[in-house]
Amino acid sequence: IPQKIIKQIGLLDEKYFFYFEDLDYCRRAHQKGFKVFYLPVAKVLHYHGAAGKAMPEQTHQWLVESSKRYNGLLRYYWLTLIISLGQKWRRLIGRS
């Protein structure tokens, strides 16, 4: 990330402990007029990223809290409802 962007936007928001920090940063960059690109062929390998596997309940809680912060409560609950209904529908029609 170029220095001029960091000076205008700052660093990653520490309120996002474990998820959504990259999305928040891109949103803030876009709001400041910077172009943000998505490169689907790019890959990130987490060789030492076992924290989520070792603590699945805590990891889920971090995901929930970050999602609420990023999306806002109304959108978070709306998305949760849609995803939940979609999962139930897939199980109902036998496509899990």
Short mmCIF file of N, CA and C in Angstrom, two decimals:
data_model
loop_
_atom_site.label_atom_id
_atom_site.label_comp_id
_atom_site.label_asym_id
_atom_site.label_seq_id
_atom_site.Cartn_x
_atom_site.Cartn_y
_atom_site.Cartn_z
N ILE A 1 0.86 -1.17 0.00
CA ILE A 1 0.00 0.00 0.00
C ILE A 1 0.91 1.23 0.00
N PRO A 2 0.73 2.11 -0.97
CA PRO A 2 1.58 3.30 -1.03
C PRO A 2 1.43 4.19 0.22
N GLN A 3 2.51 4.84 0.57
CA GLN A 3 2.57 5.71 1.76
C GLN A 3 1.51 6.80 1.73
N LYS A 4 1.23 7.38 0.54
CA LYS A 4 0.24 8.47 0.48
C LYS A 4 -1.15 7.98 0.86
N ILE A 5 -1.46 6.73 0.55
CA ILE A 5 -2.76 6.18 0.94
C ILE A 5 -2.81 5.99 2.45
N ILE A 6 -1.75 5.46 3.01
CA ILE A 6 -1.71 5.26 4.47
C ILE A 6 -1.84 6.59 5.20
N LYS A 7 -1.21 7.63 4.67
CA LYS A 7 -1.30 8.95 5.31
C LYS A 7 -2.72 9.50 5.27
N GLN A 8 -3.46 9.22 4.20
CA GLN A 8 -4.83 9.74 4.08
C GLN A 8 -5.86 8.87 4.78
N ILE A 9 -5.65 7.58 4.77
CA ILE A 9 -6.65 6.65 5.30
C ILE A 9 -6.28 6.13 6.68
N GLY A 10 -5.00 5.99 6.92
CA GLY A 10 -4.55 5.40 8.18
C GLY A 10 -4.27 3.92 7.99
N LEU A 11 -4.10 3.25 9.10
CA LEU A 11 -3.83 1.81 9.08
C LEU A 11 -5.13 1.03 9.21
N LEU A 12 -5.01 -0.28 9.28
CA LEU A 12 -6.19 -1.11 9.47
C LEU A 12 -6.85 -0.75 10.80
N ASP A 13 -8.17 -0.80 10.83
CA ASP A 13 -8.93 -0.50 12.04
C ASP A 13 -8.82 -1.67 13.01
N GLU A 14 -8.27 -1.43 14.18
CA GLU A 14 -8.07 -2.49 15.17
C GLU A 14 -9.38 -3.01 15.77
N LYS A 15 -10.48 -2.32 15.53
CA LYS A 15 -11.77 -2.82 16.01
C LYS A 15 -12.18 -4.10 15.29
N TYR A 16 -11.65 -4.28 14.09
CA TYR A 16 -11.89 -5.53 13.36
C TYR A 16 -10.76 -6.47 13.72
N PHE A 17 -11.01 -7.35 14.66
CA PHE A 17 -9.93 -8.18 15.15
C PHE A 17 -9.63 -9.34 14.21
N PHE A 18 -10.64 -9.91 13.60
CA PHE A 18 -10.41 -11.17 12.89
C PHE A 18 -11.43 -11.32 11.76
N TYR A 19 -11.45 -10.58 10.78
CA TYR A 19 -12.36 -10.61 9.63
C TYR A 19 -12.79 -9.19 9.31
N PHE A 20 -13.01 -8.93 8.05
CA PHE A 20 -13.56 -7.68 7.52
C PHE A 20 -12.60 -6.49 7.56
N GLU A 21 -11.41 -6.63 8.15
CA GLU A 21 -10.50 -5.49 8.20
C GLU A 21 -10.05 -5.07 6.80
N ASP A 22 -9.89 -6.04 5.90
CA ASP A 22 -9.50 -5.71 4.53
C ASP A 22 -10.65 -5.03 3.78
N LEU A 23 -11.86 -5.49 4.00
CA LEU A 23 -13.01 -4.87 3.35
C LEU A 23 -13.22 -3.44 3.84
N ASP A 24 -13.06 -3.25 5.14
CA ASP A 24 -13.19 -1.91 5.71
C ASP A 24 -12.13 -0.98 5.12
N TYR A 25 -10.91 -1.47 4.99
CA TYR A 25 -9.83 -0.63 4.45
C TYR A 25 -10.11 -0.25 3.00
N CYS A 26 -10.56 -1.21 2.21
CA CYS A 26 -10.89 -0.92 0.81
C CYS A 26 -12.05 0.06 0.70
N ARG A 27 -13.04 -0.09 1.56
CA ARG A 27 -14.18 0.83 1.54
C ARG A 27 -13.71 2.25 1.87
N ARG A 28 -12.86 2.39 2.89
CA ARG A 28 -12.36 3.71 3.26
C ARG A 28 -11.51 4.31 2.14
N ALA A 29 -10.70 3.48 1.47
CA ALA A 29 -9.89 3.97 0.35
C ALA A 29 -10.79 4.45 -0.78
N HIS A 30 -11.82 3.68 -1.08
CA HIS A 30 -12.76 4.06 -2.15
C HIS A 30 -13.48 5.36 -1.80
N GLN A 31 -13.88 5.51 -0.55
CA GLN A 31 -14.57 6.73 -0.12
C GLN A 31 -13.67 7.96 -0.22
N LYS A 32 -12.36 7.76 -0.13
CA LYS A 32 -11.41 8.87 -0.26
C LYS A 32 -11.02 9.12 -1.72
N GLY A 33 -11.62 8.37 -2.65
CA GLY A 33 -11.37 8.60 -4.06
C GLY A 33 -10.31 7.73 -4.70
N PHE A 34 -9.76 6.78 -3.96
CA PHE A 34 -8.77 5.87 -4.52
C PHE A 34 -9.48 4.74 -5.26
N LYS A 35 -8.84 4.25 -6.31
CA LYS A 35 -9.39 3.10 -7.03
C LYS A 35 -9.01 1.83 -6.28
N VAL A 36 -9.98 0.95 -6.14
CA VAL A 36 -9.76 -0.33 -5.47
C VAL A 36 -10.06 -1.41 -6.49
N PHE A 37 -9.14 -2.34 -6.64
CA PHE A 37 -9.29 -3.40 -7.63
C PHE A 37 -9.40 -4.75 -6.94
N TYR A 38 -10.19 -5.61 -7.54
CA TYR A 38 -10.32 -7.00 -7.09
C TYR A 38 -9.62 -7.86 -8.12
N LEU A 39 -8.69 -8.67 -7.70
CA LEU A 39 -7.95 -9.53 -8.60
C LEU A 39 -8.23 -10.98 -8.21
N PRO A 40 -9.18 -11.63 -8.87
CA PRO A 40 -9.61 -12.96 -8.44
C PRO A 40 -8.55 -14.04 -8.54
N VAL A 41 -7.51 -13.83 -9.35
CA VAL A 41 -6.48 -14.86 -9.46
C VAL A 41 -5.43 -14.75 -8.36
N ALA A 42 -5.44 -13.67 -7.60
CA ALA A 42 -4.47 -13.50 -6.51
C ALA A 42 -4.78 -14.49 -5.39
N LYS A 43 -3.74 -15.03 -4.79
CA LYS A 43 -3.91 -15.98 -3.69
C LYS A 43 -3.07 -15.54 -2.51
N VAL A 44 -3.62 -15.75 -1.33
CA VAL A 44 -2.89 -15.49 -0.09
C VAL A 44 -2.81 -16.81 0.66
N LEU A 45 -1.62 -17.19 1.03
CA LEU A 45 -1.43 -18.43 1.78
C LEU A 45 -1.14 -18.09 3.24
N HIS A 46 -1.87 -18.71 4.14
CA HIS A 46 -1.68 -18.49 5.57
C HIS A 46 -1.02 -19.74 6.15
N TYR A 47 0.29 -19.77 6.15
CA TYR A 47 1.01 -20.94 6.66
C TYR A 47 0.84 -21.10 8.16
N HIS A 48 0.74 -20.00 8.86
CA HIS A 48 0.64 -20.08 10.32
C HIS A 48 -0.74 -19.63 10.79
N GLY A 49 -1.72 -19.66 9.94
CA GLY A 49 -3.05 -19.17 10.29
C GLY A 49 -3.93 -20.23 10.92
N ALA A 50 -3.43 -20.92 11.91
CA ALA A 50 -4.18 -22.01 12.52
C ALA A 50 -5.06 -21.54 13.68
N ALA A 51 -5.04 -20.26 14.02
CA ALA A 51 -5.81 -19.78 15.17
C ALA A 51 -7.29 -20.07 15.00
N GLY A 52 -7.81 -19.88 13.80
CA GLY A 52 -9.22 -20.12 13.55
C GLY A 52 -9.60 -21.58 13.71
N LYS A 53 -8.71 -22.48 13.34
CA LYS A 53 -8.99 -23.91 13.47
C LYS A 53 -8.92 -24.36 14.92
N ALA A 54 -7.99 -23.77 15.67
CA ALA A 54 -7.80 -24.17 17.06
C ALA A 54 -8.92 -23.67 17.96
N MET A 55 -9.59 -22.58 17.59
CA MET A 55 -10.63 -21.99 18.44
C MET A 55 -11.88 -21.71 17.60
N PRO A 56 -12.57 -22.74 17.14
CA PRO A 56 -13.70 -22.50 16.24
C PRO A 56 -14.81 -21.64 16.83
N GLU A 57 -15.13 -21.81 18.12
CA GLU A 57 -16.20 -21.00 18.71
C GLU A 57 -15.78 -19.53 18.81
N GLN A 58 -14.54 -19.29 19.24
CA GLN A 58 -14.05 -17.91 19.35
C GLN A 58 -13.95 -17.28 17.97
N THR A 59 -13.51 -18.05 16.99
CA THR A 59 -13.40 -17.54 15.62
C THR A 59 -14.77 -17.15 15.09
N HIS A 60 -15.77 -17.97 15.36
CA HIS A 60 -17.13 -17.65 14.92
C HIS A 60 -17.61 -16.36 15.58
N GLN A 61 -17.31 -16.19 16.86
CA GLN A 61 -17.73 -14.97 17.57
C GLN A 61 -17.05 -13.74 16.97
N TRP A 62 -15.77 -13.85 16.62
CA TRP A 62 -15.06 -12.73 15.97
C TRP A 62 -15.70 -12.40 14.64
N LEU A 63 -16.07 -13.44 13.89
CA LEU A 63 -16.73 -13.23 12.59
C LEU A 63 -18.05 -12.49 12.78
N VAL A 64 -18.84 -12.92 13.75
CA VAL A 64 -20.14 -12.29 14.01
C VAL A 64 -19.95 -10.82 14.40
N GLU A 65 -19.05 -10.55 15.34
CA GLU A 65 -18.84 -9.18 15.80
C GLU A 65 -18.32 -8.28 14.68
N SER A 66 -17.39 -8.77 13.88
CA SER A 66 -16.87 -7.97 12.78
C SER A 66 -17.94 -7.74 11.72
N SER A 67 -18.76 -8.75 11.47
CA SER A 67 -19.83 -8.60 10.48
C SER A 67 -20.85 -7.56 10.94
N LYS A 68 -21.18 -7.57 12.22
CA LYS A 68 -22.11 -6.57 12.75
C LYS A 68 -21.53 -5.17 12.59
N ARG A 69 -20.25 -5.02 12.90
CA ARG A 69 -19.60 -3.71 12.81
C ARG A 69 -19.52 -3.25 11.35
N TYR A 70 -19.15 -4.15 10.45
CA TYR A 70 -18.96 -3.79 9.05
C TYR A 70 -20.30 -3.51 8.36
N ASN A 71 -21.26 -4.39 8.57
CA ASN A 71 -22.54 -4.29 7.85
C ASN A 71 -23.58 -3.45 8.56
N GLY A 72 -23.42 -3.22 9.86
CA GLY A 72 -24.47 -2.58 10.64
C GLY A 72 -25.44 -3.65 11.10
N LEU A 73 -26.12 -3.39 12.20
CA LEU A 73 -26.98 -4.43 12.79
C LEU A 73 -28.11 -4.86 11.87
N LEU A 74 -28.80 -3.91 11.26
CA LEU A 74 -29.94 -4.27 10.41
C LEU A 74 -29.50 -5.15 9.25
N ARG A 75 -28.47 -4.73 8.55
CA ARG A 75 -28.00 -5.51 7.40
C ARG A 75 -27.44 -6.86 7.86
N TYR A 76 -26.75 -6.87 9.00
CA TYR A 76 -26.21 -8.13 9.52
C TYR A 76 -27.34 -9.14 9.75
N TYR A 77 -28.41 -8.72 10.45
CA TYR A 77 -29.50 -9.65 10.73
C TYR A 77 -30.25 -10.04 9.45
N TRP A 78 -30.37 -9.13 8.52
CA TRP A 78 -31.02 -9.43 7.24
C TRP A 78 -30.20 -10.46 6.47
N LEU A 79 -28.89 -10.26 6.38
CA LEU A 79 -28.02 -11.22 5.68
C LEU A 79 -28.01 -12.58 6.37
N THR A 80 -28.01 -12.57 7.71
CA THR A 80 -28.03 -13.82 8.46
C THR A 80 -29.31 -14.59 8.17
N LEU A 81 -30.43 -13.89 8.11
CA LEU A 81 -31.71 -14.53 7.80
C LEU A 81 -31.68 -15.13 6.39
N ILE A 82 -31.21 -14.38 5.42
CA ILE A 82 -31.16 -14.87 4.04
C ILE A 82 -30.27 -16.10 3.93
N ILE A 83 -29.09 -16.05 4.54
CA ILE A 83 -28.17 -17.19 4.48
C ILE A 83 -28.77 -18.40 5.17
N SER A 84 -29.38 -18.20 6.32
CA SER A 84 -30.00 -19.29 7.06
C SER A 84 -31.12 -19.94 6.26
N LEU A 85 -31.97 -19.12 5.67
CA LEU A 85 -33.07 -19.67 4.85
C LEU A 85 -32.53 -20.41 3.63
N GLY A 86 -31.47 -19.87 3.03
CA GLY A 86 -30.85 -20.54 1.89
C GLY A 86 -30.29 -21.90 2.26
N GLN A 87 -29.65 -21.99 3.42
CA GLN A 87 -29.10 -23.27 3.88
C GLN A 87 -30.21 -24.27 4.16
N LYS A 88 -31.29 -23.81 4.78
CA LYS A 88 -32.42 -24.69 5.06
C LYS A 88 -33.06 -25.17 3.75
N TRP A 89 -33.18 -24.29 2.78
CA TRP A 89 -33.75 -24.65 1.49
C TRP A 89 -32.89 -25.71 0.79
N ARG A 90 -31.58 -25.54 0.83
CA ARG A 90 -30.68 -26.51 0.20
C ARG A 90 -30.81 -27.88 0.86
N ARG A 91 -30.93 -27.90 2.20
CA ARG A 91 -31.11 -29.17 2.89
C ARG A 91 -32.46 -29.79 2.53
N LEU A 92 -33.48 -28.95 2.41
CA LEU A 92 -34.82 -29.43 2.10
C LEU A 92 -34.86 -30.10 0.73
N ILE A 93 -34.17 -29.52 -0.24
CA ILE A 93 -34.20 -30.10 -1.58
C ILE A 93 -33.03 -31.07 -1.80
N GLY A 94 -32.26 -31.32 -0.73
CA GLY A 94 -31.21 -32.33 -0.80
C GLY A 94 -29.96 -31.93 -1.53
N ARG A 95 -29.58 -30.65 -1.44
CA ARG A 95 -28.37 -30.18 -2.13
C ARG A 95 -27.37 -29.61 -1.14
N SER A 96 -27.12 -30.28 -0.05
CA SER A 96 -26.14 -29.77 0.92
C SER A 96 -24.78 -30.21 0.50
#
